[in-house]
Coordinates of C-alpha atoms in Angstrom, one line a residue:
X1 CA 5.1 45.8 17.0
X2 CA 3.4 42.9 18.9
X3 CA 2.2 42.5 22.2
X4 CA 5.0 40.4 23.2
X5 CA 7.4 43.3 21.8
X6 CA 5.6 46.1 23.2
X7 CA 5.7 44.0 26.8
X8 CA 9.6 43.9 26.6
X9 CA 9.9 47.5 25.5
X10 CA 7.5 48.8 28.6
X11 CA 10.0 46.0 31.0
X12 CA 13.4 47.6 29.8
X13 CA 11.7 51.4 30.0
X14 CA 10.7 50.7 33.2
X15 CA 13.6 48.4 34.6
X16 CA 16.1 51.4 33.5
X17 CA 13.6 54.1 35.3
X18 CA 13.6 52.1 38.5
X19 CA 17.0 51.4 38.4
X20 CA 17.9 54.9 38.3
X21 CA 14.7 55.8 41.4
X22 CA 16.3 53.5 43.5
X23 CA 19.5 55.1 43.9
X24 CA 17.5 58.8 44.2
X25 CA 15.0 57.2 47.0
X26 CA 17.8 56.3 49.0
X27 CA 19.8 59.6 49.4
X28 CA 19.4 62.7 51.2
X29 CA 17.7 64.7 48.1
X30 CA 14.5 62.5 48.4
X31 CA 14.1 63.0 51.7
X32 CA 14.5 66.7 51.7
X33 CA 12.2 67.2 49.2
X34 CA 9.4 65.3 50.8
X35 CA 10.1 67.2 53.8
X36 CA 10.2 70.8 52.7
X37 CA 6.7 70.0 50.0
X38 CA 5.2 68.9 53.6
X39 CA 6.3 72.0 55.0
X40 CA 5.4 74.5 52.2
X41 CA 1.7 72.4 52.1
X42 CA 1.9 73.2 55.9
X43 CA 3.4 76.9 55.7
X44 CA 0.7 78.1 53.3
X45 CA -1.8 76.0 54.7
X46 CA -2.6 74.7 51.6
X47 CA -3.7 71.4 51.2
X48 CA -4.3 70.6 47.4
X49 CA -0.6 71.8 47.8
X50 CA 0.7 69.5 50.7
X51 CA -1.2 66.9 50.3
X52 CA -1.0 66.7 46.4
X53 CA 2.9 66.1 46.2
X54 CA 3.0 64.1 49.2
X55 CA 0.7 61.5 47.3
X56 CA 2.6 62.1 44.0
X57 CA 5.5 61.9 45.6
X58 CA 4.2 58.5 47.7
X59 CA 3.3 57.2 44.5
X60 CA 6.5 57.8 43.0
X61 CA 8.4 55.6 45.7
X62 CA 5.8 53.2 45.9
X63 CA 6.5 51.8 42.1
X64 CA 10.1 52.2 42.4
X65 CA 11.0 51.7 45.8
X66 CA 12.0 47.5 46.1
X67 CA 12.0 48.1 49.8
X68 CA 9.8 49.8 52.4
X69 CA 12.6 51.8 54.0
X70 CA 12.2 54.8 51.6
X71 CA 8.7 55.3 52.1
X72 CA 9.1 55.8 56.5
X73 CA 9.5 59.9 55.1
X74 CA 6.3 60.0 53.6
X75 CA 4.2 57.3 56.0
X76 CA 5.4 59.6 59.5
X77 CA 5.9 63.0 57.9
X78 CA 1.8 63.2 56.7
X79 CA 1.1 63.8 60.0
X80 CA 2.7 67.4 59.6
X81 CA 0.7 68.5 57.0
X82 CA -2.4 69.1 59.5
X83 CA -2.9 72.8 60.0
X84 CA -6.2 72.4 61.1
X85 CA -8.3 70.3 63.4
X86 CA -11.7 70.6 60.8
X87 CA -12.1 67.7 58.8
X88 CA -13.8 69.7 56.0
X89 CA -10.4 71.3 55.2
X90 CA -9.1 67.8 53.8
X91 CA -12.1 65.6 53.1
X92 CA -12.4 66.8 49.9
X93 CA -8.6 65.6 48.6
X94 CA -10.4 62.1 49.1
X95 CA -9.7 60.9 45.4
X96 CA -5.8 61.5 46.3
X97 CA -6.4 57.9 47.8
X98 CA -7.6 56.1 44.5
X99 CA -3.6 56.2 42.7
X100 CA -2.4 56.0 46.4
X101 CA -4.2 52.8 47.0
X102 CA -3.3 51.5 43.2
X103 CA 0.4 52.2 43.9
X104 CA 0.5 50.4 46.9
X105 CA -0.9 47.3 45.5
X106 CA 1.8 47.2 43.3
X107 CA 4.7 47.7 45.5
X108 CA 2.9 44.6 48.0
X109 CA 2.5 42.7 45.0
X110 CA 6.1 43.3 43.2
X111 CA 8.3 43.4 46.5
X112 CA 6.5 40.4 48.3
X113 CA 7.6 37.0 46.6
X114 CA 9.6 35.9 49.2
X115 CA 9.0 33.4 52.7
X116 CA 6.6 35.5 54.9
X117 CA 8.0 36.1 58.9
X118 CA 6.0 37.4 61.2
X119 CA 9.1 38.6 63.5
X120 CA 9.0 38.8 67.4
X121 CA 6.9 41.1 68.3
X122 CA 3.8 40.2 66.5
X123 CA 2.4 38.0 69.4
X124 CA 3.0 40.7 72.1
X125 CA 1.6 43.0 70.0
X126 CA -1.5 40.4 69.4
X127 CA -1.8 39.8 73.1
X128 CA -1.6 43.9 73.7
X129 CA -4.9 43.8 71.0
X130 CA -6.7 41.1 72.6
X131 CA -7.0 42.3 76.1
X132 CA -8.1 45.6 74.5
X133 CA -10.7 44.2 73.2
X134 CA -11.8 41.8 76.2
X135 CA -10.6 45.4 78.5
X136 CA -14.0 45.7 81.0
X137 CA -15.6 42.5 80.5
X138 CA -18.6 42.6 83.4
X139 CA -18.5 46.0 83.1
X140 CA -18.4 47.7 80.2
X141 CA -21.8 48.4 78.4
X142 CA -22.5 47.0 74.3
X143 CA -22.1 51.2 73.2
X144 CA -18.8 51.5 75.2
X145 CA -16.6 49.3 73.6
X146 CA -18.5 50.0 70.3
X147 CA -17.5 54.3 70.7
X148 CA -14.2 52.6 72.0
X149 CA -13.4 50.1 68.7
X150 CA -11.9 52.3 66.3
X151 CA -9.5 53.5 69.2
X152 CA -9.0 49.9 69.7
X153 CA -8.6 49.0 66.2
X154 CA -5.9 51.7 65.7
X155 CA -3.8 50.1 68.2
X156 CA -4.9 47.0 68.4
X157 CA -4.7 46.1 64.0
X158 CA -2.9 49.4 62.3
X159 CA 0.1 49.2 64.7
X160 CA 1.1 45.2 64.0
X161 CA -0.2 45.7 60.2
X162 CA 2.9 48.5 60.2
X163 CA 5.4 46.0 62.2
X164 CA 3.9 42.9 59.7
X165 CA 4.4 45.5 56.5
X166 CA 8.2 46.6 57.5
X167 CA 9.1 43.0 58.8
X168 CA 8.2 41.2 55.4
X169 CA 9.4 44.2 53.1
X170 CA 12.3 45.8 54.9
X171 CA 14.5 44.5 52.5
X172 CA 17.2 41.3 54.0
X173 CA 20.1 43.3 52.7
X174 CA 23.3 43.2 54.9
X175 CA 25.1 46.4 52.3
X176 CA 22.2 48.6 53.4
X177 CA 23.3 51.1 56.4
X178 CA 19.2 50.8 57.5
X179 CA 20.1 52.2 60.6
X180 CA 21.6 55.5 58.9
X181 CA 18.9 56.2 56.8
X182 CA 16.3 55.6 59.3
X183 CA 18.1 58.6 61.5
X184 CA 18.3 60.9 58.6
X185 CA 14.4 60.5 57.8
X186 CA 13.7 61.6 61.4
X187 CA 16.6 64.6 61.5
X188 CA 14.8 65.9 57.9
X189 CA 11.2 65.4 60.2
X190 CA 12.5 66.8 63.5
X191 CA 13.8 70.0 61.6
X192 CA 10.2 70.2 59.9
X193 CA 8.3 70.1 63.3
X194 CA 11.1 72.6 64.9
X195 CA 10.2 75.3 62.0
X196 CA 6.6 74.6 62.2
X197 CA 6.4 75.5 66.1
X198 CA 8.9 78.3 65.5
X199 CA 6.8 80.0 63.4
X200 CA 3.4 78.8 65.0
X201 CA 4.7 80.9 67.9
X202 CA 5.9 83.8 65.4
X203 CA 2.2 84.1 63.6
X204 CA -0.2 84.3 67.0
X205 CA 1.8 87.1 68.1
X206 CA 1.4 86.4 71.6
X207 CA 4.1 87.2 73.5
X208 CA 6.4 83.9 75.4
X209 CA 4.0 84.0 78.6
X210 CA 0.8 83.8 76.6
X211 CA 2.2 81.2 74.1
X212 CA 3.1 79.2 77.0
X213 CA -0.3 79.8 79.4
X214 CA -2.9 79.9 76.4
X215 CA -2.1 78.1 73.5
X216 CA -3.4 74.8 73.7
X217 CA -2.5 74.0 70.0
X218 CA 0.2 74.6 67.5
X219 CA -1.2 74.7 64.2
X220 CA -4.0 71.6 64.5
X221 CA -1.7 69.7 66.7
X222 CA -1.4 69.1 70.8
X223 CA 2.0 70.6 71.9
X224 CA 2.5 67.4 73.9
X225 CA 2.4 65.2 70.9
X226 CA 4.4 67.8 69.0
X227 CA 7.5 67.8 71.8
X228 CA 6.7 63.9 71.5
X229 CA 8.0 63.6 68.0
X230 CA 10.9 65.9 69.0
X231 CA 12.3 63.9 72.0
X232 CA 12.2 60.6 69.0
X233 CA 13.9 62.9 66.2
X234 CA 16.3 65.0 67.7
X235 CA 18.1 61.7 69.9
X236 CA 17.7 60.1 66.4
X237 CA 20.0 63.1 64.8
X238 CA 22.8 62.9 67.3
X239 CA 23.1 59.2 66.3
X240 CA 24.2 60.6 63.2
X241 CA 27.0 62.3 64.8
X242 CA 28.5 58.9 65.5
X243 CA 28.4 58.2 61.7
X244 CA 29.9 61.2 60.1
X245 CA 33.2 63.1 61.2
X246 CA 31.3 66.4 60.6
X247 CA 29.5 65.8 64.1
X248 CA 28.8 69.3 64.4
X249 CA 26.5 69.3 62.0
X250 CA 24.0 67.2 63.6
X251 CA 24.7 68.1 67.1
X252 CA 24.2 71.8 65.9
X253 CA 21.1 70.6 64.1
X254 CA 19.9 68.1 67.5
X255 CA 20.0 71.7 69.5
X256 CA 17.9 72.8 66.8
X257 CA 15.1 70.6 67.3
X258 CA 15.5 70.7 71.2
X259 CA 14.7 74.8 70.9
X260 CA 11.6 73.5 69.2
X261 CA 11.3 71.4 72.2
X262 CA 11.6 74.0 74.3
X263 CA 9.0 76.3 72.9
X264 CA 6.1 73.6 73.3
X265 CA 6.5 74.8 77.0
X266 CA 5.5 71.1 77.6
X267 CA 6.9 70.5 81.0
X268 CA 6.9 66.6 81.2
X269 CA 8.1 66.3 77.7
X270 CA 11.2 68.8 77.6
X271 CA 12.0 66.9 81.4
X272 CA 12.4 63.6 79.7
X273 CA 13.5 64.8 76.4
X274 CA 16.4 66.7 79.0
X275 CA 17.2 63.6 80.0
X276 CA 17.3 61.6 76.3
X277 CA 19.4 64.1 75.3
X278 CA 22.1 63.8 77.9
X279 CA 21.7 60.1 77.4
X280 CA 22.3 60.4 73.6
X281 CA 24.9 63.0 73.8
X282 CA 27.2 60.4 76.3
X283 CA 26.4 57.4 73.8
X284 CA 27.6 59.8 70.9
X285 CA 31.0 60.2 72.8
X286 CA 31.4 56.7 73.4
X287 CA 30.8 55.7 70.4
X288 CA 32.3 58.6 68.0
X289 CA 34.7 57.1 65.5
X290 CA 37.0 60.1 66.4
X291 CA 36.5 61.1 69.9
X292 CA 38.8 63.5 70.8
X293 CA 37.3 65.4 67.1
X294 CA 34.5 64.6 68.3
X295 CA 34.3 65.7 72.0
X296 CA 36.2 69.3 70.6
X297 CA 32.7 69.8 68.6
X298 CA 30.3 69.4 71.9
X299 CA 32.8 71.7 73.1
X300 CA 32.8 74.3 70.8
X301 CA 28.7 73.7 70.0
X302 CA 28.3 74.2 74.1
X303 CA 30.6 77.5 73.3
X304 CA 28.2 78.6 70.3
X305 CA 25.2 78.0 72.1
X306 CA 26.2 80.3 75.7
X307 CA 27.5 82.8 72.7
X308 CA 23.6 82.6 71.6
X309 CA 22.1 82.8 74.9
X310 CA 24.2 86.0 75.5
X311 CA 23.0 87.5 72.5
X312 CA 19.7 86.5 73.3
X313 CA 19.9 86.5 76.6
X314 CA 16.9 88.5 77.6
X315 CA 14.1 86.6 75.7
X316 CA 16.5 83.1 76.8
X317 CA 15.7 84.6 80.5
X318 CA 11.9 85.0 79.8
X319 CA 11.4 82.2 78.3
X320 CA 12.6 80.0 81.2
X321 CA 11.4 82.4 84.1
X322 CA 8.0 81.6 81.9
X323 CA 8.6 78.3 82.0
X324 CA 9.7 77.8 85.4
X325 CA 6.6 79.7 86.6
X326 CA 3.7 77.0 85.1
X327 CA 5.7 75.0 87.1
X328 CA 5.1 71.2 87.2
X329 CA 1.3 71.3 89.0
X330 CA 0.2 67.9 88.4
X331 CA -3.1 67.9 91.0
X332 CA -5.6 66.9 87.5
X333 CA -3.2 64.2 87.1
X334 CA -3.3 63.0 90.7
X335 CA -7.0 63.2 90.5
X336 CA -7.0 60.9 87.4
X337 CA -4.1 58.5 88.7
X338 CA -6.2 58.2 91.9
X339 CA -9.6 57.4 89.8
X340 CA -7.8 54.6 87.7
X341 CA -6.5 53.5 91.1
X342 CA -9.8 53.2 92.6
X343 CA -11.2 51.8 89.1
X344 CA -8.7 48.9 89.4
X345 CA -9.5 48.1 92.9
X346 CA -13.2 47.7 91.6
X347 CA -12.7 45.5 88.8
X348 CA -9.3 44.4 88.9
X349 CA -9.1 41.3 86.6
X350 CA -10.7 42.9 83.2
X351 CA -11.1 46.7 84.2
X352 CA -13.8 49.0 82.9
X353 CA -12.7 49.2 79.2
X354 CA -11.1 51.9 76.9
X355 CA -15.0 52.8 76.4
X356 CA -14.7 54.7 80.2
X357 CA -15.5 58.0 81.0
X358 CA -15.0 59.6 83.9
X359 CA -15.4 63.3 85.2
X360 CA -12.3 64.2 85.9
X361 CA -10.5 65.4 82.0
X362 CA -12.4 66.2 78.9
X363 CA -12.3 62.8 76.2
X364 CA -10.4 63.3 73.0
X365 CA -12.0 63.5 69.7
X366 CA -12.7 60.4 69.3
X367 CA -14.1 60.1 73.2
X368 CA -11.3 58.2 74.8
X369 CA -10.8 58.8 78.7
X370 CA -7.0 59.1 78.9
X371 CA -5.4 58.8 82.5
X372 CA -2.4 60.1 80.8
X373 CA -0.1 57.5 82.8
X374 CA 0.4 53.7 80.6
X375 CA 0.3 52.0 83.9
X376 CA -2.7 53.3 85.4
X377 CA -4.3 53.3 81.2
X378 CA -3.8 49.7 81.9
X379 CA -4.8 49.2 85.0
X380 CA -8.3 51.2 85.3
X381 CA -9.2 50.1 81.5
X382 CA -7.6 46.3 81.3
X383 CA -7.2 45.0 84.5
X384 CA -4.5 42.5 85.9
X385 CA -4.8 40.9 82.5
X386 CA -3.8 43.9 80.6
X387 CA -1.2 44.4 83.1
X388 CA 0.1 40.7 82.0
X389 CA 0.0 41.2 78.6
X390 CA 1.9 44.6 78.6
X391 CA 4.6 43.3 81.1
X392 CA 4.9 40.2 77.9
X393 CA 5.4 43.1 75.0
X394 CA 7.7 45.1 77.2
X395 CA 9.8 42.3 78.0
X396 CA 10.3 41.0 74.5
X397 CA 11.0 44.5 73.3
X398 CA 13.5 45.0 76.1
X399 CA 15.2 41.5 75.1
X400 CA 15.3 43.2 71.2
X401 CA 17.4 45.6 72.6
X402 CA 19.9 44.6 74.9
X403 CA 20.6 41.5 72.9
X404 CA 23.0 43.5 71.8
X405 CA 23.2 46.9 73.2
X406 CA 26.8 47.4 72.6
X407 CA 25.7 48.4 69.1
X408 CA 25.3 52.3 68.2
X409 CA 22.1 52.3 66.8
X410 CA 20.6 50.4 70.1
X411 CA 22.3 52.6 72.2
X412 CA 20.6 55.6 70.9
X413 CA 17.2 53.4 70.4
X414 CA 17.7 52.9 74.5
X415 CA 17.5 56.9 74.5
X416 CA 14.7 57.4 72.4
X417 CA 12.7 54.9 74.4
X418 CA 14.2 56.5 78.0
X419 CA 12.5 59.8 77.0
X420 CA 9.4 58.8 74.9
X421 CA 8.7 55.6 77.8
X422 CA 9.3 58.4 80.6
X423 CA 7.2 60.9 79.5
X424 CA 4.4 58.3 78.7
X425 CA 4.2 57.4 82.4
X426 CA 2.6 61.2 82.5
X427 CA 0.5 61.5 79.3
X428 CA -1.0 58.6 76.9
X429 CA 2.3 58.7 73.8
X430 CA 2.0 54.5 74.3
X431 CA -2.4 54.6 73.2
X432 CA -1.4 56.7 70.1
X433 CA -1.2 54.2 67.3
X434 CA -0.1 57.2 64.5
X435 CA 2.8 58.7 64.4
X436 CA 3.7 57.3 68.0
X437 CA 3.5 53.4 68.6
X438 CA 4.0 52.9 64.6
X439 CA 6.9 54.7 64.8
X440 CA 7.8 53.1 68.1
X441 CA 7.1 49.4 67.0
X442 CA 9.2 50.2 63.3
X443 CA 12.4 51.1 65.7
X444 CA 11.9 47.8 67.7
X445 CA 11.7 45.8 64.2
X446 CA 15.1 47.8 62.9
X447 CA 16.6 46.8 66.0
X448 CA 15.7 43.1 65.0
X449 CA 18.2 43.1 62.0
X450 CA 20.4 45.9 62.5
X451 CA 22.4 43.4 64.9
X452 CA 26.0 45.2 64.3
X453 CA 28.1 48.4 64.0
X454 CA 28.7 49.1 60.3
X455 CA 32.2 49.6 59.8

């Protein structure tokens, strides 16, 4: 055979394979299957295991996919596979990222030929970078901002790579139900995180009081940024109830994820994710195709879960009597909101810079001060201009969405955002680039062409 022959023969094998990918990536099989490899990596804590098939499996979508939309399950679920917080437990998985990188040179080069947008939000996300990086000017020393730069970078250049990646290869396909599928990858996710706190709580044997009083992490993870991820997926699930007649199904599966919620015994989080909830489950009754079906389901799911609580009524009861007695003490936050305060008041047009450190919290891993409020994040660290370039990125993501709000999938974005934007005016969700403010900035894009109910 010659090379030209050989050529055509790879092209057809190939062109039949993807053909036949595509329609796997896009259903419900693929995504469970990344989900439950992530959690058995996760479950036996064993990386070569977890993070091996995600990156096989990565790879996989990544020469077939001829759209980015298949690969949100494996870009926002490889945040679950941490079961530690020691870097020497992963490090040495490094060649996983040779084949990785390969693969996703390919996909950028085959899926790109086409005119290049930058969408809306990539100057409000520009100007949200740049007064980051000019954050304490007159104040900040030379080794501040360079311990605060890769904190910067992650939000300031990883965050509007992801919106620049998903706006030029979210394929312009009006048959797609985008929205749908989006939902579904964070349901498969939010049922992953609920199992993995579940039995987190099961294996430290501590009883509910000291889970709630002592443990500061679940499995390698903060339980704030864990009930984080829940508030997103389990809003995202009841918007599936709107899509299906079996609403049930996900509002059974929503509770599901709200237990999960519930046993982070993060106070702040399970107030605003209360509150997304109720939010979601109203815009699910509006907007249910049947709703006198529909509204018989909440019914009978409110009926199946008081059945549950009288089963379990007992360990119910102790759970919230726990729950109930940490209370909602928020004097370290009042300290901190008053230092930012008095921060701002001292340099109010450029702040001191995400390089700060005060003495009033420990710094994160990678040293950042957080004054676990955005607004007063902004103020102390940025200044009036921070404040101006924030109010610019809220406002053009808040014109995203109610341009037109009457659609499902914005309704049930406006939740999402109620809870995940509430809670973040009490702890830093809107300064963590991954999984939060990628995941965050990839709604506001879908919301950018998902402009209409589907039928």
């Amino acid at each position: 055979m010659t090379k030209n022959e050989v050529f055509t023969k790879i092209k057809s094998v190939y062109g039949r394979l993807e053909s036949f990918m595509k329609k796997i990536l896009y259903t419900d099989y693929y995504l469970i299957l990344v989900c439950a490899l992530v959690f058995l990596g996760w479950f036996y804590k064993n990386a070569p295991l977890g993070f091996g098939s995600a990156v096989v499996l990565f790879c996989i979508a990544l020469l077939f996919a001829d759209d980015i939309m298949p690969l949100t399950v494996n870009i926002f679920s490889a945040v679950l596979l941490i079961y530690s917080q020691d870097f020497s437990d992963y490090v040495y998985l490094w060649p996983l990222v040779i084949p990785l990188v390969g693969c996703f040179v390919f996909f950028l080069i085959k899926n790109g030929r086409h005119k290049f947008h930058f969408g809306k939000m990539f100057f409000p996300l520009m100007a949200v970078a740049y007064v980051m990086i000019i954050g304490g000017i007159g104040y900040a020393a030379k080794d501040d901002f360079i311990k605060s730069l890769p904190d910067i970078l992650m939000i300031g250049i990883s965050v509007p790579i992801v919106y620049i990646l998903y706006n030029h290869y979210l394929k312009r396909d009006g048959n797609r139900d985008i929205s749908t599928y989006f939902a579904k990858t964070m349901m498969y996710i939010g049922i992953v995180i609920a199992l993995e706190v579940i039995v987190s709580m099961v294996r430290s044997n501590l009883s509910i009081a000291e889970w709630a009083f002592h443990t500061k992490y679940i499995d390698g993870s903060n339980r704030n940024d864990v009930a984080t991820y829940l508030i997103i997926t389990a809003a995202m699930t009841i918007y599936l109830a709107t899509r299906y007649r079996q609403s049930w199904i996900f509002l059974a599966i929503s509770l599901f994820q709200y237990f999960g919620l519930l046993l982070t015994f993060s106070r702040g989080a399970i107030l605003f994710g209360a509150i997304s909830g109720l939010l979601a489950l109203v815009f699910s009754i509006i907007k249910a195709p049947n709703k006198k079906l529909h509204l018989l389901f909440v019914a009978l799911t409110a009926v199946g879960v008081l059945i549950i609580y009288l089963i379990l009524r007992k360990d119910v009861n102790a759970m919230i009597d726990t729950l109930l007695g940490r209370g909602m003490d928020s004097s370290e936050r009042i300290k901190l909101y008053e230092e930012a305060w008095a921060l701002f008041k001292e340099h109010p047009i450029f702040g001191v810079g995400k390089g700060y450190v005060g003495a009033n919290i420990e710094p994160n891993a990678m040293g950042v001060y957080w004054f676990h409020s955005t607004i007063m994040q902004v103020l102390a660290c940025m200044g009036v201009v921070g404040l101006v370039a924030y109010i610019y990125y809220y406002w053009v993501r808040l014109k995203i969405l109610f341009a037109h709000i009457n659609n499902s999938f914005n309704l049930f974005i406006l939740a999402v955002w109620v809870g995940f934007e509430g809670y973040s005016l009490i702890n830093p969700n809107t300064f963590m680039a991954y999984p939060f403010m990628m995941l965050i900035i990839v709604t506001t894009l879908l919301l950018e062409r998902v402009q209409k109910d589907f039928d």
